[in-house]
PDB file of C-alpha atoms in Angstrom:
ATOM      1  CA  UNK S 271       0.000   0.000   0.000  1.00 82.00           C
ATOM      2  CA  UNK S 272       1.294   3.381  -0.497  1.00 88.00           C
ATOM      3  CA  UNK S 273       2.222   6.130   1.982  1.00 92.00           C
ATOM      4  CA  UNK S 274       2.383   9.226   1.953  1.00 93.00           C
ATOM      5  CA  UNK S 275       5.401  11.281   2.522  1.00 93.00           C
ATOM      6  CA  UNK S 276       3.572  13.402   5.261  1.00 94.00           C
ATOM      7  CA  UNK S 277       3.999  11.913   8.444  1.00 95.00           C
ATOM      8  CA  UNK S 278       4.524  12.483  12.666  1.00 97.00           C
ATOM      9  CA  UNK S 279       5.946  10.033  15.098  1.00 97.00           C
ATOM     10  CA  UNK S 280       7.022   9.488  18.714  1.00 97.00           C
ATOM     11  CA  UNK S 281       8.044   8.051  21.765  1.00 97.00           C
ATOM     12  CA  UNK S 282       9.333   8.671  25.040  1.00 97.00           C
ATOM     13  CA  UNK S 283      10.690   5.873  26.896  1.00 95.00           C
ATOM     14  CA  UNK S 284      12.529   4.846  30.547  1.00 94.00           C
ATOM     15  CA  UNK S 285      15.518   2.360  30.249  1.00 92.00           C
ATOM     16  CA  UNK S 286      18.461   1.900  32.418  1.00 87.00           C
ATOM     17  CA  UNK S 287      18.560   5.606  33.882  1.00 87.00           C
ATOM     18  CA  UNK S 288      18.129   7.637  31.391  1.00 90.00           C
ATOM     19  CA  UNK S 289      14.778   9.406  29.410  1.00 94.00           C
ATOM     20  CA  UNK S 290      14.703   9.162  26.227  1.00 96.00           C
ATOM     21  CA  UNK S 291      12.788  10.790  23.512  1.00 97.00           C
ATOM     22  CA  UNK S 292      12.434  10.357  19.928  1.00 97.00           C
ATOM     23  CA  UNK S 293      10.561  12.167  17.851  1.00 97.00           C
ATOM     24  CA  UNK S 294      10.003  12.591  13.695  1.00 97.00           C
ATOM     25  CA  UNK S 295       8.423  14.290  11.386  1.00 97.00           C
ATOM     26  CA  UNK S 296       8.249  14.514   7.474  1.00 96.00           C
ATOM     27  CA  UNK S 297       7.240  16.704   4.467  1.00 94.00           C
ATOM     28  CA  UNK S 298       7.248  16.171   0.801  1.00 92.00           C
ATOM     29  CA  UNK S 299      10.599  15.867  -0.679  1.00 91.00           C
ATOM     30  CA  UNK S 300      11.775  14.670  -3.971  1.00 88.00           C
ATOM     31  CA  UNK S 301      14.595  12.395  -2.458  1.00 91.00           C
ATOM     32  CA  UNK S 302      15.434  11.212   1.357  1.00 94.00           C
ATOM     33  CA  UNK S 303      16.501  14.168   3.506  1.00 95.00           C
ATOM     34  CA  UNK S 304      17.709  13.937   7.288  1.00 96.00           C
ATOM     35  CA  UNK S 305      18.172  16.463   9.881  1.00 95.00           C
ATOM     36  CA  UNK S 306      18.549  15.303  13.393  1.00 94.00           C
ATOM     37  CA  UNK S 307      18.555  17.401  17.008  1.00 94.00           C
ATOM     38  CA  UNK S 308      20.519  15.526  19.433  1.00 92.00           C
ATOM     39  CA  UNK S 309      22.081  16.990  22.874  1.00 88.00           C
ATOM     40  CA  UNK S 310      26.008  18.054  22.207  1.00 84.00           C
ATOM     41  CA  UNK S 311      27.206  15.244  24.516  1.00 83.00           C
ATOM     42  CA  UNK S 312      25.929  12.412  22.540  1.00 89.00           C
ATOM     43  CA  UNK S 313      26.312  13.974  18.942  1.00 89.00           C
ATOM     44  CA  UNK S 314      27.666   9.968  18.057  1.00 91.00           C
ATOM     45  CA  UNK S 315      24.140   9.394  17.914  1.00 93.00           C
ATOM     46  CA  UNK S 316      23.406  11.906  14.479  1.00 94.00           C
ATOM     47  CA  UNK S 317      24.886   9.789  11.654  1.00 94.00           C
ATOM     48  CA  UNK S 318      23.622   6.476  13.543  1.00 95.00           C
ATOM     49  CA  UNK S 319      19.875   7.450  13.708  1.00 96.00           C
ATOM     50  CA  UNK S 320      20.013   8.962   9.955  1.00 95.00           C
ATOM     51  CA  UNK S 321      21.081   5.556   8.671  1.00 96.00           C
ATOM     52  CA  UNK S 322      18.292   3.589  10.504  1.00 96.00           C
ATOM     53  CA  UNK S 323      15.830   6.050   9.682  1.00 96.00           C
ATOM     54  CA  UNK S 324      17.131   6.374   6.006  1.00 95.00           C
ATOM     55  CA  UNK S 325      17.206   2.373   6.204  1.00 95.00           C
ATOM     56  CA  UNK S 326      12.910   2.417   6.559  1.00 94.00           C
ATOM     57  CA  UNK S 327      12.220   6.064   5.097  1.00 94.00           C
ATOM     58  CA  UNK S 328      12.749   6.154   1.331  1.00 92.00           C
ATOM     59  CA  UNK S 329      11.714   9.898   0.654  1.00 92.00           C
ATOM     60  CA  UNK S 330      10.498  12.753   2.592  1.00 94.00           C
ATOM     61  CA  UNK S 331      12.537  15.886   4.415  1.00 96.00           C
ATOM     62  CA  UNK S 332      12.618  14.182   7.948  1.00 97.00           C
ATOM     63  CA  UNK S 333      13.345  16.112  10.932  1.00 97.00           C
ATOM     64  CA  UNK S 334      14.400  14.246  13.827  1.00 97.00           C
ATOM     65  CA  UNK S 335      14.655  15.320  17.667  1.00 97.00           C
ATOM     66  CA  UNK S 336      16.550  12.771  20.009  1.00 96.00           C
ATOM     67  CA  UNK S 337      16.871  13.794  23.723  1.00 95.00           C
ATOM     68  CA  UNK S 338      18.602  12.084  26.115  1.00 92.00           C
ATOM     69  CA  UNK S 339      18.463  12.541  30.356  1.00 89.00           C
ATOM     70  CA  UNK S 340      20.578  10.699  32.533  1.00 82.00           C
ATOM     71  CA  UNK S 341      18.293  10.352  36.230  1.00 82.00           C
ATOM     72  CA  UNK S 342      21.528   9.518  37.684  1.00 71.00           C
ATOM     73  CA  UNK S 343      23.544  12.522  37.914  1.00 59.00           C
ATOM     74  CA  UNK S 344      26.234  10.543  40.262  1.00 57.00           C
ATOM     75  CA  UNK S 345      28.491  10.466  37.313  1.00 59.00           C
ATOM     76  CA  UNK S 346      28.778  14.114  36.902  1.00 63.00           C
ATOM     77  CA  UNK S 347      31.935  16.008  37.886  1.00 73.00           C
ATOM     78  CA  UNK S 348      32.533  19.535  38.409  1.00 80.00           C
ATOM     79  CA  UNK S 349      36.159  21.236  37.766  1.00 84.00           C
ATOM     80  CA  UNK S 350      37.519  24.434  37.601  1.00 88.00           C
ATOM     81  CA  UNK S 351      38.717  26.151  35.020  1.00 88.00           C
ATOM     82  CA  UNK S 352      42.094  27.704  36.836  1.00 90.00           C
ATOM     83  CA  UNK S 353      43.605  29.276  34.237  1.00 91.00           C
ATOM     84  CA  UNK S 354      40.355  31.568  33.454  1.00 89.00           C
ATOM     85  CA  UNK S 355      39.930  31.653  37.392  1.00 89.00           C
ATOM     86  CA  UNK S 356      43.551  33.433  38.025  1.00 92.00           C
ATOM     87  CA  UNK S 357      42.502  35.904  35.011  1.00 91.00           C
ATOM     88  CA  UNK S 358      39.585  36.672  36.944  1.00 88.00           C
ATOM     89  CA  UNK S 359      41.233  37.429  39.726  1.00 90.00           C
ATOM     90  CA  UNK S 360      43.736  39.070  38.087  1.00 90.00           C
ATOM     91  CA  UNK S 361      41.852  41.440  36.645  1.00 90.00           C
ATOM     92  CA  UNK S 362      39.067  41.877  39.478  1.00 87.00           C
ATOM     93  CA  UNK S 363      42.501  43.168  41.702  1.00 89.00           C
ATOM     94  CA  UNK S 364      43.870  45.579  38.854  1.00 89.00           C
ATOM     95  CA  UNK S 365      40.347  47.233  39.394  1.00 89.00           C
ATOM     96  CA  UNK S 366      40.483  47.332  43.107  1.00 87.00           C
ATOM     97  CA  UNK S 367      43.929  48.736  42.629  1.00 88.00           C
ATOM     98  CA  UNK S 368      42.810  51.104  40.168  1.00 88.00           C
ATOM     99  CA  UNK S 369      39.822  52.839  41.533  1.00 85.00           C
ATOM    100  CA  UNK S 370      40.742  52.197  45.597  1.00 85.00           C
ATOM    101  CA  UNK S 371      38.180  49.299  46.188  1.00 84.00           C
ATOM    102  CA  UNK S 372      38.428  46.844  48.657  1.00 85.00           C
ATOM    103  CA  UNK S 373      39.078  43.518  47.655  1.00 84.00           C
ATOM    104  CA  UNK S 374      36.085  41.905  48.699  1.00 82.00           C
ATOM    105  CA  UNK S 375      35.629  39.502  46.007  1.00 81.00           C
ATOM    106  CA  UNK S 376      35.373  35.767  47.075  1.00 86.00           C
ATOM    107  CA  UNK S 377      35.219  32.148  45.618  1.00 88.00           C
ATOM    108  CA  UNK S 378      31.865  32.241  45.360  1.00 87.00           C
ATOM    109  CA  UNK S 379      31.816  35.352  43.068  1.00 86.00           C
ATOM    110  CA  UNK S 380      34.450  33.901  41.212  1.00 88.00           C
ATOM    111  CA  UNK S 381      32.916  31.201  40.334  1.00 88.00           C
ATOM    112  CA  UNK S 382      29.823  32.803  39.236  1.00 88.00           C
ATOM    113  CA  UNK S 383      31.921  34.389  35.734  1.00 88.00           C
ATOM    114  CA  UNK S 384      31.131  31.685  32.743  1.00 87.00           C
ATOM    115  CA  UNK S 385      33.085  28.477  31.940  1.00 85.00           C
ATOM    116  CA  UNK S 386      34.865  28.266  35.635  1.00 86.00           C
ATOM    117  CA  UNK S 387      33.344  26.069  36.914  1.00 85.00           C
ATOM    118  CA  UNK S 388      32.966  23.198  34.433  1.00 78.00           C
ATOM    119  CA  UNK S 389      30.587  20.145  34.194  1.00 66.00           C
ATOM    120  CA  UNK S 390      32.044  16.812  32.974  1.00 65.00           C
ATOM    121  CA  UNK S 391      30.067  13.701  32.987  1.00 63.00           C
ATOM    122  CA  UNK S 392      31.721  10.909  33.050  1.00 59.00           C
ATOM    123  CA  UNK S 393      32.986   8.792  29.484  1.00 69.00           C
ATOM    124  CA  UNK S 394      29.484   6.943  28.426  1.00 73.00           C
ATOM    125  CA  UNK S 395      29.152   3.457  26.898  1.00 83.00           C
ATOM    126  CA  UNK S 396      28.564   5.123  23.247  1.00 88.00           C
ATOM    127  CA  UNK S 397      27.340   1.257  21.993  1.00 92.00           C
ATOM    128  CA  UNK S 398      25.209   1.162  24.840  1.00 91.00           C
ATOM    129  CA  UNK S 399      23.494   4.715  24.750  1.00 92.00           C
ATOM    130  CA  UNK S 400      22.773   3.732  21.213  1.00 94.00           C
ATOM    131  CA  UNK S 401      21.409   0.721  21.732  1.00 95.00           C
ATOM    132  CA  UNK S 402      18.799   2.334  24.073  1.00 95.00           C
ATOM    133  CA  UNK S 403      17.862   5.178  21.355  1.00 96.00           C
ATOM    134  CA  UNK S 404      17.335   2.502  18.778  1.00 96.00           C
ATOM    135  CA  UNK S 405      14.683   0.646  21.287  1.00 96.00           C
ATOM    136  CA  UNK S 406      12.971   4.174  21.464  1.00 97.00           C
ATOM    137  CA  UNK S 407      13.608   4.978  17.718  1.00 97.00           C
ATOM    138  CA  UNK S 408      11.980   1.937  16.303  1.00 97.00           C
ATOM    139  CA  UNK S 409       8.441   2.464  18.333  1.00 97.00           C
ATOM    140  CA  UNK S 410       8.791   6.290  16.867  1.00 97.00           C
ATOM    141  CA  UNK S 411       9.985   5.325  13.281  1.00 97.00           C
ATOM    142  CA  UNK S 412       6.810   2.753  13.345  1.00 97.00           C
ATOM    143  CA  UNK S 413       4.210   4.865  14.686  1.00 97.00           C
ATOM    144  CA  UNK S 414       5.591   7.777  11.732  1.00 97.00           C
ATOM    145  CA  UNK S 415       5.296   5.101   8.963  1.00 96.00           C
ATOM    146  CA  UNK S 416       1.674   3.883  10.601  1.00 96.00           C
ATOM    147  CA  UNK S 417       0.665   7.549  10.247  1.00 96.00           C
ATOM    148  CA  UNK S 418       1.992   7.773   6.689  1.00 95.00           C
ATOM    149  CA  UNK S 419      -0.232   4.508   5.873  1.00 94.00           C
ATOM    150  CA  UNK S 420      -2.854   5.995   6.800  1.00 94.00           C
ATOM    151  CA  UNK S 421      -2.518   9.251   5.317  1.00 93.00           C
ATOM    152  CA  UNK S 422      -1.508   6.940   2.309  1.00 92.00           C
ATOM    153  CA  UNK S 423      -4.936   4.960   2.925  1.00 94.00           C
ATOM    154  CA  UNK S 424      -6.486   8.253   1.638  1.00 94.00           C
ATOM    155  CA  UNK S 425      -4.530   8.808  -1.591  1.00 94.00           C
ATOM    156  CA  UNK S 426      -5.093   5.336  -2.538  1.00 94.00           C
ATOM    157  CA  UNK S 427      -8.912   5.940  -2.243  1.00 95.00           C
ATOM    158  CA  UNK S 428      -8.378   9.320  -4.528  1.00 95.00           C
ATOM    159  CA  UNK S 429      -6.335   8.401  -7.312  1.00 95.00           C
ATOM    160  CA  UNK S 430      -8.122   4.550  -7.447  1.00 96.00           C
ATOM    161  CA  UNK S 431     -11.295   6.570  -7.666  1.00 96.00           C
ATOM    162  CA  UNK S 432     -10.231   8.565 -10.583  1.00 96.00           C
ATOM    163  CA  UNK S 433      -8.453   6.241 -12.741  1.00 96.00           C
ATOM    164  CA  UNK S 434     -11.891   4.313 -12.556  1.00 96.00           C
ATOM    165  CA  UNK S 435     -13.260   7.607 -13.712  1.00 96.00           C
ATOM    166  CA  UNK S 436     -10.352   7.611 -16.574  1.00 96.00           C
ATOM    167  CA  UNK S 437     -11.370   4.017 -18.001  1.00 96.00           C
ATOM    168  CA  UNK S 438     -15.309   5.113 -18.251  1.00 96.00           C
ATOM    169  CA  UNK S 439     -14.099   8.073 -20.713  1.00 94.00           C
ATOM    170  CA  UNK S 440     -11.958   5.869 -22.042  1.00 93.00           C
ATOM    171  CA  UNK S 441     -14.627   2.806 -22.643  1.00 93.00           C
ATOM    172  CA  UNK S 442     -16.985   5.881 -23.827  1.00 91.00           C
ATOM    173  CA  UNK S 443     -14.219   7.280 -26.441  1.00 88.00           C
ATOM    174  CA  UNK S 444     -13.910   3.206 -27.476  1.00 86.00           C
ATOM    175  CA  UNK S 445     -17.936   3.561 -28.276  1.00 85.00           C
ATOM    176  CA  UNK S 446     -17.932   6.474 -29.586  1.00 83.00           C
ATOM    177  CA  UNK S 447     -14.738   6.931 -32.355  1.00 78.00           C
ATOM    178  CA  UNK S 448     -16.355   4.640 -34.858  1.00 74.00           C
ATOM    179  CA  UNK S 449     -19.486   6.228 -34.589  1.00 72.00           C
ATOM    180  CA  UNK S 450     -18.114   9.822 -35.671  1.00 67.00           C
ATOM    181  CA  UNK S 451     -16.367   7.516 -38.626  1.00 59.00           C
ATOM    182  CA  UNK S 452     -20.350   6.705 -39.499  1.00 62.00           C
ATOM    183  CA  UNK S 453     -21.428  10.081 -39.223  1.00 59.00           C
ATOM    184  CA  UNK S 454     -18.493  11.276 -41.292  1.00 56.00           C
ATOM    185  CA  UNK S 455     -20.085   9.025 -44.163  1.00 59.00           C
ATOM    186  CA  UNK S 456     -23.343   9.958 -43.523  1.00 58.00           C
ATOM    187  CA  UNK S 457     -22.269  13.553 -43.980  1.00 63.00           C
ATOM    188  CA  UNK S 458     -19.673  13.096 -46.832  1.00 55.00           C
ATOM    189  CA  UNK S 459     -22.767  11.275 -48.599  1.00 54.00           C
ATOM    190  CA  UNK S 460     -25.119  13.944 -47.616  1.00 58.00           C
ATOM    191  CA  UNK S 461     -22.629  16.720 -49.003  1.00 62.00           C
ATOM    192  CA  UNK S 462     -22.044  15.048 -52.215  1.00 54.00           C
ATOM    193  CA  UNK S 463     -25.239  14.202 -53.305  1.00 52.00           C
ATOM    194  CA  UNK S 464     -25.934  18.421 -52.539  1.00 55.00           C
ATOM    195  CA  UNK S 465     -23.543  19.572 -54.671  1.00 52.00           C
ATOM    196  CA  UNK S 466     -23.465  16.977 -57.946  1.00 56.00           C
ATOM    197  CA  UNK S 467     -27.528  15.953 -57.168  1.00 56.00           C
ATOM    198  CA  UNK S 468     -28.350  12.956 -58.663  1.00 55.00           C
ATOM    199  CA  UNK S 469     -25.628  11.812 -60.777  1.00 54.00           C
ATOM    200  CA  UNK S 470     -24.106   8.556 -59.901  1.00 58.00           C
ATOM    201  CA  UNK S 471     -21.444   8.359 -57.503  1.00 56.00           C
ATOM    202  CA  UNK S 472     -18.042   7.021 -57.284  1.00 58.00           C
ATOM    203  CA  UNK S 473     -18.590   4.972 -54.687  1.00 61.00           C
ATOM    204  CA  UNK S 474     -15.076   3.373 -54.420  1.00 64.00           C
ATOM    205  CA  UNK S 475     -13.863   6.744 -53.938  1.00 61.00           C
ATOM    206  CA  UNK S 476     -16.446   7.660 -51.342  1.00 58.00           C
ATOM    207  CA  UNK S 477     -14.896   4.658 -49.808  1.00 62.00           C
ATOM    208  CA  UNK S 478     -11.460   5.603 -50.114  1.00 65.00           C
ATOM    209  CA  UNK S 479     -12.158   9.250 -48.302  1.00 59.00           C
ATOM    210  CA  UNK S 480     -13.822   7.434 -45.534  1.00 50.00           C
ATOM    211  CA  UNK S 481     -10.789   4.864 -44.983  1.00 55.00           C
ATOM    212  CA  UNK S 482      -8.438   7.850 -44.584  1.00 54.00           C
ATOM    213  CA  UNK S 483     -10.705   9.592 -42.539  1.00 55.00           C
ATOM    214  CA  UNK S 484     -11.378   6.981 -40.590  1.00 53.00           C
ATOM    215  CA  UNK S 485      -7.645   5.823 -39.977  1.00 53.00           C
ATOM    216  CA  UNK S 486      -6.446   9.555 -39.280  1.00 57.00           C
ATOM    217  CA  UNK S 487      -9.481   9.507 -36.404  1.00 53.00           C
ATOM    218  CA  UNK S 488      -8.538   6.094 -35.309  1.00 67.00           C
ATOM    219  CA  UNK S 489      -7.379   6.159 -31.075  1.00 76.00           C
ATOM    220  CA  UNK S 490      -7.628   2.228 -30.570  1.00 77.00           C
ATOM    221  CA  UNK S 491      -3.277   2.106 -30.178  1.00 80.00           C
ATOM    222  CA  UNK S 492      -4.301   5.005 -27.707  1.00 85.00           C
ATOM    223  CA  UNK S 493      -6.799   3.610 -26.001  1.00 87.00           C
ATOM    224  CA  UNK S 494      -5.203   0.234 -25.024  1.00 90.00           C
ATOM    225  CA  UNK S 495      -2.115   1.882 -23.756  1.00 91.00           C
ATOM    226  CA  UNK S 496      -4.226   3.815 -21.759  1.00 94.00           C
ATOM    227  CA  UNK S 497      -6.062   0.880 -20.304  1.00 94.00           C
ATOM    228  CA  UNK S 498      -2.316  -0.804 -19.759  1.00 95.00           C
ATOM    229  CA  UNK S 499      -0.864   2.441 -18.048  1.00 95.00           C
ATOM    230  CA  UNK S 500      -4.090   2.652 -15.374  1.00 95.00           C
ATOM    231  CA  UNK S 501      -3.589  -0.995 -14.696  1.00 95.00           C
ATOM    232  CA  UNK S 502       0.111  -0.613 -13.913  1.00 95.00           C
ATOM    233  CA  UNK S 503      -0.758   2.495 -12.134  1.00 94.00           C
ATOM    234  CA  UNK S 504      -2.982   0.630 -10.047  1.00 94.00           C
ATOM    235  CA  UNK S 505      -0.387  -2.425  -9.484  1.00 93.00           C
ATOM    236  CA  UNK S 506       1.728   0.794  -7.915  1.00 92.00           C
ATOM    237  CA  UNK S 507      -0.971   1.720  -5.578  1.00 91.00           C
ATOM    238  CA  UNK S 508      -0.641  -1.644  -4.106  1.00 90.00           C
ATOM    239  CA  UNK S 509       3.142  -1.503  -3.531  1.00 87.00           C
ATOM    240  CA  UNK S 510       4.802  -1.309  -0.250  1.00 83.00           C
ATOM    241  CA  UNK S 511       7.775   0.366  -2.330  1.00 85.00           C
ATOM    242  CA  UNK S 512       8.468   3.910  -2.432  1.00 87.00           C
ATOM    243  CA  UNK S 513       6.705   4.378  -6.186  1.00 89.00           C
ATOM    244  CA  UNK S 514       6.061   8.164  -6.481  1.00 90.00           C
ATOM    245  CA  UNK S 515       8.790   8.928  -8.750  1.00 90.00           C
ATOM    246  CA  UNK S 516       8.032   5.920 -11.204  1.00 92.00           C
ATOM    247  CA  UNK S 517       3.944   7.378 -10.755  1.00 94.00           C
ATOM    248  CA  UNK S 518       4.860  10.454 -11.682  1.00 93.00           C
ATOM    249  CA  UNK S 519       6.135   9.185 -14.648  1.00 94.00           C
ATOM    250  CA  UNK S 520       3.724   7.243 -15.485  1.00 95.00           C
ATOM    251  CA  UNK S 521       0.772   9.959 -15.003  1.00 95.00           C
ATOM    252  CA  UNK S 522       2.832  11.323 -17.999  1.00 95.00           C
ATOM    253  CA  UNK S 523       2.794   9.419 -20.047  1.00 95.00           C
ATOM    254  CA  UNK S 524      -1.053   8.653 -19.437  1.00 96.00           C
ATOM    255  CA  UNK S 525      -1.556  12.850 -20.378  1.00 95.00           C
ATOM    256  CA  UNK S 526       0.462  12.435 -23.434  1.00 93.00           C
ATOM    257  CA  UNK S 527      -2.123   9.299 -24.408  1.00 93.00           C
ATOM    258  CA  UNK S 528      -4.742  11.718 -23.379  1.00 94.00           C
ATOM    259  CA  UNK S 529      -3.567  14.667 -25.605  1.00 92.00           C
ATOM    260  CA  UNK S 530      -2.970  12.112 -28.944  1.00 88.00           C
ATOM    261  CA  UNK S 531      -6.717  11.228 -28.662  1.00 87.00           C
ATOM    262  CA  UNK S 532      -7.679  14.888 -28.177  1.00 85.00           C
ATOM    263  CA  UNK S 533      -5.474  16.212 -31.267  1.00 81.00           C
ATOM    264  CA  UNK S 534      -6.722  13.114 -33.422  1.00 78.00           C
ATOM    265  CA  UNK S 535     -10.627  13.387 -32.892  1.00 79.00           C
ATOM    266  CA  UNK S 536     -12.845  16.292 -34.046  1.00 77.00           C
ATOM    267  CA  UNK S 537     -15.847  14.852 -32.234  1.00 80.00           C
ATOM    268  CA  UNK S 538     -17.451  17.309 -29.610  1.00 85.00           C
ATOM    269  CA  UNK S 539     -18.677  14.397 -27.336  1.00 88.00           C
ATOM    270  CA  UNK S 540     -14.898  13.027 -27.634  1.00 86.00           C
ATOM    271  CA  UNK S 541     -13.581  16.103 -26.640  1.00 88.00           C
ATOM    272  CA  UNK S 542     -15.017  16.679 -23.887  1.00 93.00           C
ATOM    273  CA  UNK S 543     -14.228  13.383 -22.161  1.00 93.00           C
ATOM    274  CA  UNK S 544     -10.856  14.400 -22.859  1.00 93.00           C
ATOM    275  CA  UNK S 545     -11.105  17.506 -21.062  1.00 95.00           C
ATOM    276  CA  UNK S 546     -12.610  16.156 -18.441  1.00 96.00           C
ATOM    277  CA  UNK S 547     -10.186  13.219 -18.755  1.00 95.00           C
ATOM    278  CA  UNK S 548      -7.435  15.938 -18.245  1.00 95.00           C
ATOM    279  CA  UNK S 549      -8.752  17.662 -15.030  1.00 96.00           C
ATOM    280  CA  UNK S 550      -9.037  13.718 -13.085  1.00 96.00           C
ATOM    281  CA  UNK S 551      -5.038  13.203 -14.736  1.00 96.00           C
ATOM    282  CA  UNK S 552      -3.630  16.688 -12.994  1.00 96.00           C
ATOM    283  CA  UNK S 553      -5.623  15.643 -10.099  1.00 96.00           C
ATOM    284  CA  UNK S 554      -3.809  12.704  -9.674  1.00 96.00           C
ATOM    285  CA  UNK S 555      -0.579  13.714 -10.626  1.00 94.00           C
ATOM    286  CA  UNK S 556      -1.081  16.194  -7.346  1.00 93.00           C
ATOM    287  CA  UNK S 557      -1.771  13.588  -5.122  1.00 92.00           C
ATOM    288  CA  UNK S 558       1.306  12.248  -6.678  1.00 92.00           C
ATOM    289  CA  UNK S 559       3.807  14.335  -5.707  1.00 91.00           C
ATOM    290  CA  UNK S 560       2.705  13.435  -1.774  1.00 91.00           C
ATOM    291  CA  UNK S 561       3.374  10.007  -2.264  1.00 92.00           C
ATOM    292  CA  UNK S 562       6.530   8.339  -0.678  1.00 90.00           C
TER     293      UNK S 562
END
């Protein structure tokens, strides 16, 4: 079944002390694109989750959040900085010096200037923080794909209903093109007999006129690659491959079918099933362009 390329998925999960969250979502794209949010300390994890994602997404711009909090903070330890520390001080005594102040400055209000006191948690198991974002990735990764079924669901509906709506024309054009060849006769006749009355005919010519007319009208080759094109159309709408490029393509070449039997027939009635013909085909080939 198709899916669209539209989609939303995540999942927030508890395993062995830390929280993690992963969350995706996707917009039409004409190849696979990745982004990825991930916290600076585990920034391992951005080419990792863009190949498993890439490995179940074929197209779509994806944007991907990933956080990651430790509960145990046990690990964490907190150093100074004490080369920016003595330049502190250093400087917060050249302005004592300088305008008379006391130096009243302590190691508290030293250590509220940036980047002296540092936080460093200890080295992580990179393998094993993985591991635990991939448990957490797959349940988001499935619930974005369910969502794209479903959206997909909808387009498969849409596009079914109108190539049915394509193959009625089409069965009606079938009906109709040797009719207009009649009518052509009819007329030629008609016209004939109007302008040379009641002197005999040639009728082998008559015959002959009607044979080219009738060939230069004909839209049978048409008409049966039409009928082939919405069946393999359809086969794609049952895929579980990503098939929107190879659609696409095939939409086209169902409008250039569409645009032979319009430029061949001078029939009224056959024209306009090929307009309307023309409004289902750029229908479809919109619902297209959101399919994965």
């Amino acid at each position: 079944m198709v899916k669209s390329m539209t989609g939303f998925g995540r999942a927030v999960k508890e395993l062995d002390g830390y929280i993690i969250t992963v969350e995706l979502k996707s917009v039409n794209h004409r190849y696979f694109e990745f982004s990825s949010r991930c916290p600076r300390q585990y920034g391992f994890i951005d080419d990792k989750i863009k190949s498993y994602v890439g490995s179940r997404v074929a197209r779509g711009k994806v944007e991907c959040f990933v956080g990651i909090d430790a509960l145990n903070t046990d690990s964490a330890d907190v150093v100074v900085n004490n080369t920016l520390a003595s330049a502190y001080v250093k400087a917060l005594k050249e302005i004592a010096q300088t305008y008379d102040l006391k130096e009243d400055f302590g190691a508290a209000s030293i250590a509220r200037f940036p980047e002296v006191l540092v936080a460093r948690k200890a080295e992580e198991d990179e393998e094993k923080i993985w591991s635990l974002v991939k448990d957490v990735a797959e349940i988001a990764v499935d619930k974005f794909i369910e969502m794209r079924r479903i959206e997909g669901r909808r387009m498969y509906d849409d596009v079914f209903s109108r190539s049915s709506f394509i193959l009625d024309c089409v069965s009606y054009i079938e009906k109709r093109s040797p009719e207009t060849v009649k009518e052509y006769n009819d007329k030629l006749l008609e016209r004939v007999h109007e302008l040379i009355g009641d002197v005999s005919l040639d009728e082998n010519r008559i015959i002959q006129e009607v044979a080219v007319y009738a060939d230069k009208v004909a839209v049978a080759e048409e008409t049966v690659r039409l009928r082939s094109h919405i069946e393999q159309l359809r086969a794609f709408l049952e895929s579980d491959e990503a098939i929107g490029r190879k659609m696409d393509f095939l939409v086209q070449e169902i409008n250039r079918e569409t645009n032979t039997i319009g430029s061949k027939c001078n029939d009224v009635d056959i024209a306009r099933s090929v307009v309307d013909m023309k409004a289902e085909i750029e229908k479809i080939r919109e619902q297209i362009q959101n399919i994965e």
